[in-house]
Amino acid sequence: MSNFDAVELIIAKREKGELTTEQIDWLVANYTSGFVADEQMSSMAMAILLNGMSRREISDLTKAMIASGERLNYSDLPWPTADKHSTGGVGDKITLMLAPLVAVFDVAVPQLSGRGLGHTGGTLDKLEAISGWQANLTNEQMHAQLAKIGAVICAAGAGLAPADKKLYALRDVTGTVEAIPLIASSIMSKKIAEGTSSLVLDVKVGSGAFMKTLDRARELAQVLVAIGQDAGVKTSALLTDMSTPLGVKVGNALEVAEAIEVLQGGGPSDVVEITVELAREMLRLAGKSDVDVAVALNDGRAFDVFTAMIEAQHGDLSVPLPVAKHSHQVVASTSGVLTELDALAVGTASWRLGAGRARKEDPVQFGAGIELHAKRGARVSAGQPLMTLHTDEPERFERALAALDGGFKIEATAGPAVALILDRISG
Ligand code: URA
């Protein structure tokens, strides 16, 4: 590998220059090994945030981060593979239904997931609410489960894109999380290294999402799809609304309960709609457009795969899900239409109740969270329960209620309807 000087590369990007493939390879390899120092990489991350990167640079950065670790491969399976990545939202339990639903149609889903940080929950935290369920699998166990059941949701091992782990931690403390080239290469390096042959991105838009506006979300989605194409992974994106929570349950065990309702043919219509749309898109990319997705949620086939997937990881669905020790009801102060129910307010309140964590080593309370009794757009009467807050520690109610202050509005007339699926971007 050629030798470069980190300071020269930082200055080149500071002056809005384009880094070459060799320079990017060198930078990532030497940052991973510790030769390029954290302060140099933070300066580079800030230069990227301010001056951007070309499509070629972002693809090169992604490839270099993939090359920093191992790359899984499922080409020996008799089925195509497909995965989904969500940029994260409030009440977003879609993965729990989606992986088994897609597997019903002989498309394998290798889903490496993470834990929540801040107001958005993580899929692993949700599944750990199920008694005995194990998040950590070896690559061999993951492969064997995929070959047997067709779906696996587990923790990403330390060997996958280690450059991203190091860079993400640095971005978190240097004000450089929001740079689209860095977000896109971070997401895509992990998904491509995971070995899926097609990928659908659920890019959330709104107060509860990373991307607050449709324009920013569209820009991110276009870059993500372009990187996937450059890496030979069939990729498309849906832009979906995250200005209000998904479904009526927010919090780990509560969301597992809602996922099971959907897998048994019930559940809230917005959760069912997004699940079905994402499943159709994953199956389309995997070459199966002619299947009836919705029926597999209603006839128990997706639930059967879910049960097998949970049991294979030692989860016991016969043990009741954890329930928080204390609850508090919020009621409507007046009659009218619930015109606003803000995702960030509900997500932050749920986090403060104990469903989420402030530092990555903190534990979560499985039973904590919020049950919504009315969704945005519903007509409500004075005194009617709007939501129930749950926690093991009642002293948390005060700060959770403070987060909800101003987060919902009751007005005389309904506001304009907001579409759930805002746009689609295909490769
Ligand atoms: N998710 C990731 O994995 N990386 C980012 O940079 C942002 C969201």
PDB file of N, CA and C and ligand atoms in Angstrom, residues 85 87 164 168 171 177 182-183 186-187 190 210, ligand 1:
ATOM      1  N   HIS A  85     -32.719  -2.371   6.319  1.00  0.00           N
ATOM      2  CA  HIS A  85     -32.128  -1.532   7.366  1.00  0.00           C
ATOM      3  C   HIS A  85     -33.027  -0.325   7.565  1.00  0.00           C
ATOM      4  N   THR A  87     -33.347   3.427   9.393  1.00  0.00           N
ATOM      5  CA  THR A  87     -32.486   4.439  10.012  1.00  0.00           C
ATOM      6  C   THR A  87     -32.953   4.750  11.437  1.00  0.00           C
ATOM      7  N   ASP A 164     -15.635   1.012  11.082  1.00  0.00           N
ATOM      8  CA  ASP A 164     -16.857   1.775  11.340  1.00  0.00           C
ATOM      9  C   ASP A 164     -17.092   1.928  12.836  1.00  0.00           C
ATOM     10  N   TYR A 168     -17.429   5.512  14.225  1.00  0.00           N
ATOM     11  CA  TYR A 168     -18.743   5.914  14.739  1.00  0.00           C
ATOM     12  C   TYR A 168     -18.605   6.480  16.152  1.00  0.00           C
ATOM     13  N   ARG A 171     -17.184   9.936  15.882  1.00  0.00           N
ATOM     14  CA  ARG A 171     -18.162  10.910  15.367  1.00  0.00           C
ATOM     15  C   ARG A 171     -19.127  11.334  16.460  1.00  0.00           C
ATOM     16  N   VAL A 177     -21.681  13.297  13.488  1.00  0.00           N
ATOM     17  CA  VAL A 177     -22.596  12.182  13.167  1.00  0.00           C
ATOM     18  C   VAL A 177     -23.393  12.486  11.901  1.00  0.00           C
ATOM     19  N   LEU A 182     -20.637  10.029   5.764  1.00  0.00           N
ATOM     20  CA  LEU A 182     -20.231   9.183   6.894  1.00  0.00           C
ATOM     21  C   LEU A 182     -21.381   8.282   7.354  1.00  0.00           C
ATOM     22  N   ILE A 183     -22.589   8.815   7.361  1.00  0.00           N
ATOM     23  CA  ILE A 183     -23.752   7.982   7.735  1.00  0.00           C
ATOM     24  C   ILE A 183     -23.894   6.861   6.706  1.00  0.00           C
ATOM     25  N   SER A 186     -21.190   4.227   6.799  1.00  0.00           N
ATOM     26  CA  SER A 186     -21.307   3.474   8.043  1.00  0.00           C
ATOM     27  C   SER A 186     -22.393   2.392   7.917  1.00  0.00           C
ATOM     28  N   ILE A 187     -23.571   2.816   7.453  1.00  0.00           N
ATOM     29  CA  ILE A 187     -24.685   1.859   7.316  1.00  0.00           C
ATOM     30  C   ILE A 187     -24.334   0.785   6.288  1.00  0.00           C
ATOM     31  N   LYS A 190     -21.600  -2.078   6.969  1.00  0.00           N
ATOM     32  CA  LYS A 190     -22.050  -3.206   7.796  1.00  0.00           C
ATOM     33  C   LYS A 190     -22.991  -4.123   7.015  1.00  0.00           C
ATOM     34  N   PHE A 210     -33.582  10.466  12.482  1.00  0.00           N
ATOM     35  CA  PHE A 210     -32.304  11.102  12.234  1.00  0.00           C
ATOM     36  C   PHE A 210     -32.446  12.249  11.233  1.00  0.00           C
TER      37      PHE A 210
HETATM   38  N1  URA B   1     -26.540   4.121  11.684  1.00  0.00           N
HETATM   39  C1  URA B   1     -25.292   3.680  11.453  1.00  0.00           C
HETATM   40  O1  URA B   1     -25.034   2.496  11.464  1.00  0.00           O
HETATM   41  N2  URA B   1     -24.329   4.580  11.209  1.00  0.00           N
HETATM   42  C2  URA B   1     -24.562   5.901  11.180  1.00  0.00           C
HETATM   43  O2  URA B   1     -23.665   6.666  10.942  1.00  0.00           O
HETATM   44  C3  URA B   1     -25.868   6.350  11.424  1.00  0.00           C
HETATM   45  C4  URA B   1     -26.845   5.429  11.671  1.00  0.00           C
END
